[in-house]
GROMACS .gro file of C-alpha atoms in nm:
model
  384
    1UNK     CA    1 -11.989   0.891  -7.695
    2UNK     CA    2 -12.308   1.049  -7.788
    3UNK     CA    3 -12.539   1.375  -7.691
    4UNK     CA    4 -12.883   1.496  -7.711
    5UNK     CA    5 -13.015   1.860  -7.710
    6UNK     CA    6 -13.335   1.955  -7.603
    7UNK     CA    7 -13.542   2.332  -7.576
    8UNK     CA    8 -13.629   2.550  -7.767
    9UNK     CA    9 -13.536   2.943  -7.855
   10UNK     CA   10 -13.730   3.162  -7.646
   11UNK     CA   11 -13.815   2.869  -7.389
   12UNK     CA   12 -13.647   2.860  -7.048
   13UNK     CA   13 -13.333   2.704  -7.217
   14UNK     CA   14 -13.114   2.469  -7.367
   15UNK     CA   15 -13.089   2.124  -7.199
   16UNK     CA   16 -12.769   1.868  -7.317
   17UNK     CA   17 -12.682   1.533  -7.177
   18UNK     CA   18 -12.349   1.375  -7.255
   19UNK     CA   19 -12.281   1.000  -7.225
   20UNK     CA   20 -11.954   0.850  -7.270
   21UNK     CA   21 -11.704   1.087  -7.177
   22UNK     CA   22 -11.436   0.931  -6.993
   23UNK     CA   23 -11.346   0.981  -6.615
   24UNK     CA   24 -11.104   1.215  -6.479
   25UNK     CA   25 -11.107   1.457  -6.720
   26UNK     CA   26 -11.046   1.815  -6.599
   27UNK     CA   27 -11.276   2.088  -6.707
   28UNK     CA   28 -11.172   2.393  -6.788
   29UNK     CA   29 -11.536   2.577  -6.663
   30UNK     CA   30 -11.329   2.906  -6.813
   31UNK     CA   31 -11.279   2.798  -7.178
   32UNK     CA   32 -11.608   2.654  -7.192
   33UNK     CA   33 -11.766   3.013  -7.121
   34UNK     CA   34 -11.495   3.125  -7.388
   35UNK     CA   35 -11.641   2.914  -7.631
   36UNK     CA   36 -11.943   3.045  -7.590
   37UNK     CA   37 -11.833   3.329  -7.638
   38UNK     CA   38 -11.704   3.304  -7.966
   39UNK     CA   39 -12.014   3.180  -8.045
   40UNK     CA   40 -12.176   3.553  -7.982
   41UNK     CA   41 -11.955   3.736  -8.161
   42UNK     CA   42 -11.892   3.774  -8.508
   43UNK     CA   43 -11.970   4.125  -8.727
   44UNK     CA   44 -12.344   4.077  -8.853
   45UNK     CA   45 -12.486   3.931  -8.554
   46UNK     CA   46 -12.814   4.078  -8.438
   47UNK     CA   47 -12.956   4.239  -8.074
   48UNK     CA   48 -13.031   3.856  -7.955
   49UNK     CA   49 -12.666   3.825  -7.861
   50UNK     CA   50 -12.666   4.157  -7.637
   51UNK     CA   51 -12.937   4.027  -7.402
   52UNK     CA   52 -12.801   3.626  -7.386
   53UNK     CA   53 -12.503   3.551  -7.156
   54UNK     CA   54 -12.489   3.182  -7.233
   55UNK     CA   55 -12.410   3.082  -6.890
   56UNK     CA   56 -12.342   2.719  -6.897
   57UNK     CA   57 -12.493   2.520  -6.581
   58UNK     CA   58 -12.335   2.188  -6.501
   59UNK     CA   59 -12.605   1.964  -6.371
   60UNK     CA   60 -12.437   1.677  -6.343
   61UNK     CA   61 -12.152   1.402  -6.470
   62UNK     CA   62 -11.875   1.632  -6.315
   63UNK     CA   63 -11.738   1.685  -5.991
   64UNK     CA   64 -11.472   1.879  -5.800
   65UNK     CA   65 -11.379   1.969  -6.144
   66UNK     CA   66 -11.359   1.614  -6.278
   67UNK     CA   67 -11.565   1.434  -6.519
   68UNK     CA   68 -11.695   1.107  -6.303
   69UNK     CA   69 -11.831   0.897  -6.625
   70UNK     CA   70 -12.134   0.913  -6.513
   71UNK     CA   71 -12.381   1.119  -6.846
   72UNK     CA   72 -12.305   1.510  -6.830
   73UNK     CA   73 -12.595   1.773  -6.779
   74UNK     CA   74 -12.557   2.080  -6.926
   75UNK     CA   75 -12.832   2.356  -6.883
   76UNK     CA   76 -12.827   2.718  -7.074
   77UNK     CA   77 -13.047   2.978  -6.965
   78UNK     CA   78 -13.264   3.141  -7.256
   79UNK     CA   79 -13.286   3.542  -7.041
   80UNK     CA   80 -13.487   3.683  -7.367
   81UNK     CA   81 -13.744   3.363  -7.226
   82UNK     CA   82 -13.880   3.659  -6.962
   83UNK     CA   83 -14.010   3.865  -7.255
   84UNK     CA   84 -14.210   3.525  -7.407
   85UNK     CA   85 -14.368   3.375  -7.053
   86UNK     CA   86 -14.687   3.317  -7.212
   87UNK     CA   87 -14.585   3.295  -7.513
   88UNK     CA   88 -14.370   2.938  -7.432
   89UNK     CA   89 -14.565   2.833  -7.146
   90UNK     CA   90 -14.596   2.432  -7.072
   91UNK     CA   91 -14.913   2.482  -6.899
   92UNK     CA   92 -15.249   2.502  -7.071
   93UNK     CA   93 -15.403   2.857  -7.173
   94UNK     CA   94 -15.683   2.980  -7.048
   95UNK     CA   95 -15.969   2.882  -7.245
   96UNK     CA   96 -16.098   3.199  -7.338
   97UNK     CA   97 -15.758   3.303  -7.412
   98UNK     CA   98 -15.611   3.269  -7.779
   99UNK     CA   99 -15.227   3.170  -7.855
  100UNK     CA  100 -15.050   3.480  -7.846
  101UNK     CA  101 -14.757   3.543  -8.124
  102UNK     CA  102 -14.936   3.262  -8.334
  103UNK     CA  103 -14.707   3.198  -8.695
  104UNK     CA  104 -14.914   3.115  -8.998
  105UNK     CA  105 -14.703   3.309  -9.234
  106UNK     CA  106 -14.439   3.065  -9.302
  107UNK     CA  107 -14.077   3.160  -9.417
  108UNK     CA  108 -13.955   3.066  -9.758
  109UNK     CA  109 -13.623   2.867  -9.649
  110UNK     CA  110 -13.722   2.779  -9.294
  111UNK     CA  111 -13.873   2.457  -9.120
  112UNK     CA  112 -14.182   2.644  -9.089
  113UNK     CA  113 -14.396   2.494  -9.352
  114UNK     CA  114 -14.213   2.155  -9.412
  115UNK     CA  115 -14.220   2.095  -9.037
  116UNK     CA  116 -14.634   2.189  -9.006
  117UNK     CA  117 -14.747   1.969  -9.268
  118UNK     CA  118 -14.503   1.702  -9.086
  119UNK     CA  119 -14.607   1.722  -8.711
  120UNK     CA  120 -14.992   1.881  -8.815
  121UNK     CA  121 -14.897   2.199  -8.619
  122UNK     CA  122 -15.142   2.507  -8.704
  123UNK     CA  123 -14.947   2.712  -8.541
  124UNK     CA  124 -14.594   2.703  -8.720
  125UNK     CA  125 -14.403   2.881  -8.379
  126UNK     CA  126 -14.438   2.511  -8.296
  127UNK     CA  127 -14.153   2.420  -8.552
  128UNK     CA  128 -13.967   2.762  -8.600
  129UNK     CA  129 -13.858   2.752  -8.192
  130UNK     CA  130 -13.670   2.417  -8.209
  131UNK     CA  131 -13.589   2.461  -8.571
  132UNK     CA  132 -13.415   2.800  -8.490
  133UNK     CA  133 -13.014   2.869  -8.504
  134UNK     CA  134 -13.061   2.907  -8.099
  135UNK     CA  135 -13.004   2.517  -8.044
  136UNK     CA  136 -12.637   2.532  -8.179
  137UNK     CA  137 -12.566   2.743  -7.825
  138UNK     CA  138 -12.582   2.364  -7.701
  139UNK     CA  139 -12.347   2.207  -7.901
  140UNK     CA  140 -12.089   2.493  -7.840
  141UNK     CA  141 -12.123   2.371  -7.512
  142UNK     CA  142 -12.062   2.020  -7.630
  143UNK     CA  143 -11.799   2.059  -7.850
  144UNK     CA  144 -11.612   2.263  -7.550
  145UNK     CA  145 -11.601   1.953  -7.348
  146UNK     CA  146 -11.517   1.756  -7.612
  147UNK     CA  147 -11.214   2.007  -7.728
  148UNK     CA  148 -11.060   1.945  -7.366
  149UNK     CA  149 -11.088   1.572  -7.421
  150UNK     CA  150 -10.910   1.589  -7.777
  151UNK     CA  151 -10.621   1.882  -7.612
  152UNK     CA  152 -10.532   1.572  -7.342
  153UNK     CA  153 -10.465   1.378  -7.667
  154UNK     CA  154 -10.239   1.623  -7.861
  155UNK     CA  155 -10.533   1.669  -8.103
  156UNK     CA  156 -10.631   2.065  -8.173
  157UNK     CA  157 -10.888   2.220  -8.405
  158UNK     CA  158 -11.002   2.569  -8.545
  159UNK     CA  159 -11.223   2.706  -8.792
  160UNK     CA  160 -11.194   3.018  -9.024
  161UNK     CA  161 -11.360   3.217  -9.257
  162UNK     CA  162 -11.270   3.247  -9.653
  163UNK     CA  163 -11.568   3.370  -9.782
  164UNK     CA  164 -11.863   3.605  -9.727
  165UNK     CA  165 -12.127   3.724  -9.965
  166UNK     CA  166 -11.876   3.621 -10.240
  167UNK     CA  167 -11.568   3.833 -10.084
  168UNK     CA  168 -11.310   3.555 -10.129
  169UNK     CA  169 -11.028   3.558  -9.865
  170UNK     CA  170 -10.677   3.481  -9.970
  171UNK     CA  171 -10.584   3.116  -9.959
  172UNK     CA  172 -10.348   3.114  -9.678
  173UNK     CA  173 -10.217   2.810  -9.403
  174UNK     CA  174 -10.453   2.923  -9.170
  175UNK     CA  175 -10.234   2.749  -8.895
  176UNK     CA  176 -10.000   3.065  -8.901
  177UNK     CA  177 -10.277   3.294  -8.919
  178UNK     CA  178 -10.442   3.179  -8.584
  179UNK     CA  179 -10.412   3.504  -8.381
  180UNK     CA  180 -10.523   3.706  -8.667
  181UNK     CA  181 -10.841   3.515  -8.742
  182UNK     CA  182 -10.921   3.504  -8.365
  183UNK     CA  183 -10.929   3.853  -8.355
  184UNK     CA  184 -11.080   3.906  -8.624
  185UNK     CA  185 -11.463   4.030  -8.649
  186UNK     CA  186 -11.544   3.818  -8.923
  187UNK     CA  187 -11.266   3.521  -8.831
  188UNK     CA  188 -11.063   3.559  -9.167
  189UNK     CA  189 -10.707   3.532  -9.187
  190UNK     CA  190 -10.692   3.818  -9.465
  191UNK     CA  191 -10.711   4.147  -9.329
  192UNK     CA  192 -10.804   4.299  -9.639
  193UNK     CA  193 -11.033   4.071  -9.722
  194UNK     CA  194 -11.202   4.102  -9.361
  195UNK     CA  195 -11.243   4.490  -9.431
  196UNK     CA  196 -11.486   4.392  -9.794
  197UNK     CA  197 -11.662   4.155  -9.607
  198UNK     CA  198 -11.770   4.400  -9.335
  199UNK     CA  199 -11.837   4.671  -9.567
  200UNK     CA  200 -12.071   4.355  -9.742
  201UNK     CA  201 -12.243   4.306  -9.473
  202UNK     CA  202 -12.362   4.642  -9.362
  203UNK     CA  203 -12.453   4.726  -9.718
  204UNK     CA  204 -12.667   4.412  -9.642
  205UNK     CA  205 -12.794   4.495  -9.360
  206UNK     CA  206 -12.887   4.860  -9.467
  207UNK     CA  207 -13.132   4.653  -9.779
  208UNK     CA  208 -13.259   4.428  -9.540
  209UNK     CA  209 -13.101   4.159  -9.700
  210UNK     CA  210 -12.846   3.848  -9.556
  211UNK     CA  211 -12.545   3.698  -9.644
  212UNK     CA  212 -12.400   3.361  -9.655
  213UNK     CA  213 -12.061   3.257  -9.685
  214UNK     CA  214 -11.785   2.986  -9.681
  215UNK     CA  215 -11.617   2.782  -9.355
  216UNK     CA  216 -11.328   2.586  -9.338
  217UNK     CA  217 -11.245   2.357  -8.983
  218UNK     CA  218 -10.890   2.190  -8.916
  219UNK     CA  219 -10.804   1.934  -8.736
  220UNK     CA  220 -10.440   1.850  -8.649
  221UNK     CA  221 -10.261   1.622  -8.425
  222UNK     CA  222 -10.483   1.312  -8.509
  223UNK     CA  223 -10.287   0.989  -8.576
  224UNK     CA  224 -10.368   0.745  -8.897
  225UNK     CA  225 -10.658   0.534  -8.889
  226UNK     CA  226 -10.924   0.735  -8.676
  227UNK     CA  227 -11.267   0.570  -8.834
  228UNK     CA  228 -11.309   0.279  -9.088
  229UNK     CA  229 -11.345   0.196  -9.414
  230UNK     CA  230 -11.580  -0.158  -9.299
  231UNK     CA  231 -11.909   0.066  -9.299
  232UNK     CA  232 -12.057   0.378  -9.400
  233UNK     CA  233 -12.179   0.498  -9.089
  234UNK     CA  234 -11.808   0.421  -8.935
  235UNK     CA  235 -11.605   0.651  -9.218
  236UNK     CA  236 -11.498   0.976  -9.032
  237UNK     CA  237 -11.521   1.176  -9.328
  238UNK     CA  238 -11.920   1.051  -9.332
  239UNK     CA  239 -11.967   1.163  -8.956
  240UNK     CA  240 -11.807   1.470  -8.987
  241UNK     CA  241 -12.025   1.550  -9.352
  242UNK     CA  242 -12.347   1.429  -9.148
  243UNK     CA  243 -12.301   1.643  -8.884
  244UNK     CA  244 -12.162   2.003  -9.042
  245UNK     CA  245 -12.458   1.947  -9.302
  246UNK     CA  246 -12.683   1.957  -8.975
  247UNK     CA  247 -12.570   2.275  -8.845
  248UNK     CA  248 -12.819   2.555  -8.947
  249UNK     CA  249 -12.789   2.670  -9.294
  250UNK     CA  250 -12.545   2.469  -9.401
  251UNK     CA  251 -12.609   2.334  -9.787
  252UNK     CA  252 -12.236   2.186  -9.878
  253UNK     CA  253 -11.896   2.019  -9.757
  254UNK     CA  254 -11.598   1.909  -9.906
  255UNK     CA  255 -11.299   1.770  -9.755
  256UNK     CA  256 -10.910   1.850  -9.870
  257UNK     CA  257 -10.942   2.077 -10.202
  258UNK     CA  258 -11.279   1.977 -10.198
  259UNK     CA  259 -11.500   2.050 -10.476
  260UNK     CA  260 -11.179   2.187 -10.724
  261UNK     CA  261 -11.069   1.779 -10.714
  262UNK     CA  262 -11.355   1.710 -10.946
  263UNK     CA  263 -11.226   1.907 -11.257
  264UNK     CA  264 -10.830   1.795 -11.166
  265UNK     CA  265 -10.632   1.503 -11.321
  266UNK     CA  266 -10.634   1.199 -11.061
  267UNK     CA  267 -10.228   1.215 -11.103
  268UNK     CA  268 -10.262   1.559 -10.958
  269UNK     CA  269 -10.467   1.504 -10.627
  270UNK     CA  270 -10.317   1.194 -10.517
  271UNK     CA  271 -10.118   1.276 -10.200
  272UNK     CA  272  -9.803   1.084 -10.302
  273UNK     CA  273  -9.663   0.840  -9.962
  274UNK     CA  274  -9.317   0.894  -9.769
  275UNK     CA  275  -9.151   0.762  -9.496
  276UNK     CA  276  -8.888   0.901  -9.219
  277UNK     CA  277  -8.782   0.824  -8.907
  278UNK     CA  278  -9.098   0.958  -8.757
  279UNK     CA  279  -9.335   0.724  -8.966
  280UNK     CA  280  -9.583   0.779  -9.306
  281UNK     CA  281  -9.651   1.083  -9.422
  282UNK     CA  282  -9.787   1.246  -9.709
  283UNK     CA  283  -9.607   1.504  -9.966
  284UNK     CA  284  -9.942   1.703  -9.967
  285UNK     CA  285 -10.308   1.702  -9.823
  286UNK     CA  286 -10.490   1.745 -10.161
  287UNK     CA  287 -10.728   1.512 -10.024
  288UNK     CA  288 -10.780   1.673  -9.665
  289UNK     CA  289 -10.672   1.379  -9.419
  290UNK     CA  290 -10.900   1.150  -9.514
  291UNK     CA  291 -10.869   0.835  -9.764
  292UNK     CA  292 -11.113   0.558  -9.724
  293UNK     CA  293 -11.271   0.719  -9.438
  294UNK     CA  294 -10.994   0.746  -9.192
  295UNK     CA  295 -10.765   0.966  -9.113
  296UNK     CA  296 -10.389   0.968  -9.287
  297UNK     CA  297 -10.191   1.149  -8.989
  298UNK     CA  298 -10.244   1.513  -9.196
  299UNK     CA  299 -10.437   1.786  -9.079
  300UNK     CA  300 -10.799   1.731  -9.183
  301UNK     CA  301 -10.939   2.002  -9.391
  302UNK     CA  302 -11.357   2.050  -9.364
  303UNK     CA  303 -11.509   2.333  -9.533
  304UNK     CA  304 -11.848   2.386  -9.549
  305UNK     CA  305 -12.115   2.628  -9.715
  306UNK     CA  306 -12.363   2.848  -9.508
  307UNK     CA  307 -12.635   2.958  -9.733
  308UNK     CA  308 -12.736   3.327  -9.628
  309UNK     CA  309 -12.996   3.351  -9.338
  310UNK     CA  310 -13.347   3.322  -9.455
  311UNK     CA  311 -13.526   3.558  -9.235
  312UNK     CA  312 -13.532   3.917  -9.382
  313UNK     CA  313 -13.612   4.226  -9.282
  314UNK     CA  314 -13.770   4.290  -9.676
  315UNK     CA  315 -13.942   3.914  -9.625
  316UNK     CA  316 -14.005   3.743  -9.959
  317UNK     CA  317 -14.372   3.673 -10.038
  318UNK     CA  318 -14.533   3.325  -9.894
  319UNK     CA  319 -14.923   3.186  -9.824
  320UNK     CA  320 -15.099   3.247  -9.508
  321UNK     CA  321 -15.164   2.850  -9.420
  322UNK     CA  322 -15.508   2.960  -9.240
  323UNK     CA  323 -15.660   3.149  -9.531
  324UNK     CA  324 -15.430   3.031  -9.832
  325UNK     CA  325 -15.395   3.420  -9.917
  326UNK     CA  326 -15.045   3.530 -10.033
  327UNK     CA  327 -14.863   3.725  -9.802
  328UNK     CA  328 -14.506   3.879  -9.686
  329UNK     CA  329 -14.375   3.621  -9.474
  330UNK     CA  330 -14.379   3.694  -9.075
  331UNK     CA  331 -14.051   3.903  -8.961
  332UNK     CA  332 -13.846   3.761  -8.684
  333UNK     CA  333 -13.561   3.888  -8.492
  334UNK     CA  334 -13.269   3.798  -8.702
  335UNK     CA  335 -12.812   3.870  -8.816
  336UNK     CA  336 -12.788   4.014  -9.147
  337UNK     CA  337 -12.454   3.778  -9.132
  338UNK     CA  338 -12.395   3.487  -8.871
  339UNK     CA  339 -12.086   3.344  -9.092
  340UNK     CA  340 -11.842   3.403  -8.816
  341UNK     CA  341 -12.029   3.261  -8.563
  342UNK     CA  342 -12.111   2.985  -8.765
  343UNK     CA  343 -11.764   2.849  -8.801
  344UNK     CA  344 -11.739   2.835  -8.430
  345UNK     CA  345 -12.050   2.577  -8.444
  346UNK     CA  346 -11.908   2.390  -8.716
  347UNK     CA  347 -11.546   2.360  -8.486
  348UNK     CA  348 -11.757   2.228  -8.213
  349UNK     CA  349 -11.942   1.946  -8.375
  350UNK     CA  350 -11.599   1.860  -8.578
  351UNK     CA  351 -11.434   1.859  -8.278
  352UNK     CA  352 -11.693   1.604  -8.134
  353UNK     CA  353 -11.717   1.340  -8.370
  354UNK     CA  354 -11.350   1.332  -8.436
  355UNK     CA  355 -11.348   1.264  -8.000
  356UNK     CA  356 -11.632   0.978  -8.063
  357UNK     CA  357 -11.398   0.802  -8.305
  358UNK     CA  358 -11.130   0.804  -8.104
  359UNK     CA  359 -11.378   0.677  -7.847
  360UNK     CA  360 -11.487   0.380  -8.066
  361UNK     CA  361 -11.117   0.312  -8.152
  362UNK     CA  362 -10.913   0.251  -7.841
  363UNK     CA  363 -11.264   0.224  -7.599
  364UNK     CA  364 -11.193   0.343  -7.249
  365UNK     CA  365 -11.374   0.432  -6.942
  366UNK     CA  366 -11.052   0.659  -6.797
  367UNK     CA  367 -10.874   0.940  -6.973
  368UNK     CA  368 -10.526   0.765  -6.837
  369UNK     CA  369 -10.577   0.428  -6.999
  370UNK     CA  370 -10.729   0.634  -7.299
  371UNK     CA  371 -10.392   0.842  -7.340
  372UNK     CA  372 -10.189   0.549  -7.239
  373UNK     CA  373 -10.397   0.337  -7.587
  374UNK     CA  374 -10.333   0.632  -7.821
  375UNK     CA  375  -9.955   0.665  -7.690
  376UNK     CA  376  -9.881   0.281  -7.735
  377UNK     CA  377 -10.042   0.311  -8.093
  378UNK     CA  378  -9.868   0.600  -8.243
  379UNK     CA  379  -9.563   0.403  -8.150
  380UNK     CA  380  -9.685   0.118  -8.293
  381UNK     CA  381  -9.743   0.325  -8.638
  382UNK     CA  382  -9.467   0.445  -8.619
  383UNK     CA  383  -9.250   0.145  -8.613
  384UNK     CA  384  -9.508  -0.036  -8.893
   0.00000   0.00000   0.00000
């Protein structure tokens, strides 16, 4: 299973195409628009959320409610694209006309200079529109589908918040804190903690600064020996670390305790082996689910660091690329915090890759012969 995202942020929209997903899944059309929902919200976020409805459009791959097999298309609709016509337009300018909204001001922590001197654009809008935070709308919409597909398998997943401009949550089981953290403005299962990190982020806001923060994804339900320890590209704990690194703004992962297992004894991070009537299972989940790149049976534990926005409304100083005079760097539209909505991105591309493994493991065109593989499996775990 695989999926490829194309637009850009103030073009006409998002475009996604799906391949792989099995036949006769139901879609829930519903929870997909509540994903995307999630996505929008979140304390911090800025006025681009207020005019975006994030309507998803299924062009294909899905009928009468029912995936076919055939490649889904998804389309999103960009509705701030009406204020940037010209601006985004496919067609040729006018030749006496110049390119309106030109960038040459590139901003210190964004594609915008990297990706100019890559692709020889003078104009660095060309990089900052498909570089932007707006293409994660898309793999919301992925990870949705892909979220039904692991429910039909017992497998669920969330994300929540522990930190936020260095406001540390309470370490908690975030399992038995899942209606708190959904209702939460800032996703944390620590109420108190929630409170500092809102007050953070309006003092932010108010100095024209951002903040950054810390996410954590679960994943329960999955049985032993999702991904492989034969290649590098096959571990799960490689996927998943390739693709939360590529979510905007994120700069580290960790898996289980994560980085805290580097200054601990080995005999103290070890998650000691036992055995019931119900199969293997571990005495604790130091390590996060994962040991040689598959998956034990235990929840998998993901967290991931979201560096603050880079975009400022006090810019930091940069070099105008036309006349190589320093300058403020150009000022877009940006969230003094996008933490919260952040973790819903990183759920959705967990949430997919753990779905391709599964894919890759027990290979089937149907969901029934799918659930019928896993079921026979588990059993046969069980009994090993």
């Amino acid at each position: 299973m695989r999926y490829m995202t194309a637009g850009e942020s103030h073009g006409k929209g998002l475009s996604v195409i799906i391949e792989g997903v099995p036949s006769g899944l139901t879609i829930d059309f519903e929870q997909i628009q509540r994903e995307m929902k999630r996505r929008q919200g979140g304390y911090g976020r800025g006025r681009r959320m207020q005019i975006e409805q994030d309507a998803v459009d299924v062009r294909g791959g899905i009928r009468h409610g029912y995936t076919t097999g055939a490649p889904i298309s998804l389309f999103i609709e960009n509705k701030d694209h009406t204020h940037w016509t010209q601006v985004m337009q496919a067609e040729p300018l006018e030749e006496e006309l110049e390119r309106p909204r030109t960038l040459t001001r590139p901003r210190p922590g964004h594609a915008d200079l990297v990706g100019g001197l890559k692709y020889g654009h003078r104009d660095l809008r060309d990089v900052l529109e498909r570089s932007s935070a707006r293409e994660t709308a898309a793999r919301v919409a992925v990870g949705a589908i892909a979220k039904q597909l692991l429910a039909q398998l017992g497998v669920d997943i969330f994300s929540h918040v522990r930190s936020i401009g260095g406001v540390d949550a309470a370490r908690v089981n975030p399992m038995e804190y899942r209606e708190t953290i959904e209702t939460s403005l800032v996703r944390c299962a620590d109420e108190v903690a929630s409170e500092k990190m809102m007050r953070a982020i309006d003092q932010a806001k108010q100095d024209g600064d951002t903040l950054g923060g810390e996410i954590e994804a679960v994943v329960t339900g999955l049985v032993p020996g999702i991904g492989s320890f034969t290649q590098n590209e096959t571990k799960l704990d490689s996927r998943i670390a390739r693709a939360v690194i590529s979510v905007n703004a994120m700069k580290a992962v960790g898996f289980g305790d994560g980085f805290d297992l580097a200054r601990r004894k080995g005999s103290t991070v070890q998650d000691e082996i036992l055995h019931d009537e119900t199969g293997y299972y571990r005495k604790t989940n130091h390590l996060g689910g994962i040991e040689g790149g598959m998956s034990t049976g235990m929840p998998i534990r993901v967290q991931v660091a979201m560096k603050p926005i880079p975009t400022l409304y006090r810019p930091l100083q940069s070099v105008d690329i036309e006349t190589k005079e320093p300058f403020v760097a150009q000022i877009e539209r940006s969230d003094a915090c996008a933490v919260p909505a952040a973790s819903v991105v990183i759920e959705a591309v967990v949430a997919f890759e753990v779905a391709a493994s599964i894919l890759e493991m027990f290979g089937s065109s149907t969901l029934d012969r799918l659930k019928d593989s896993v079921a026979a499996y588990k059993e046969e775990v069980r009994l090993f």
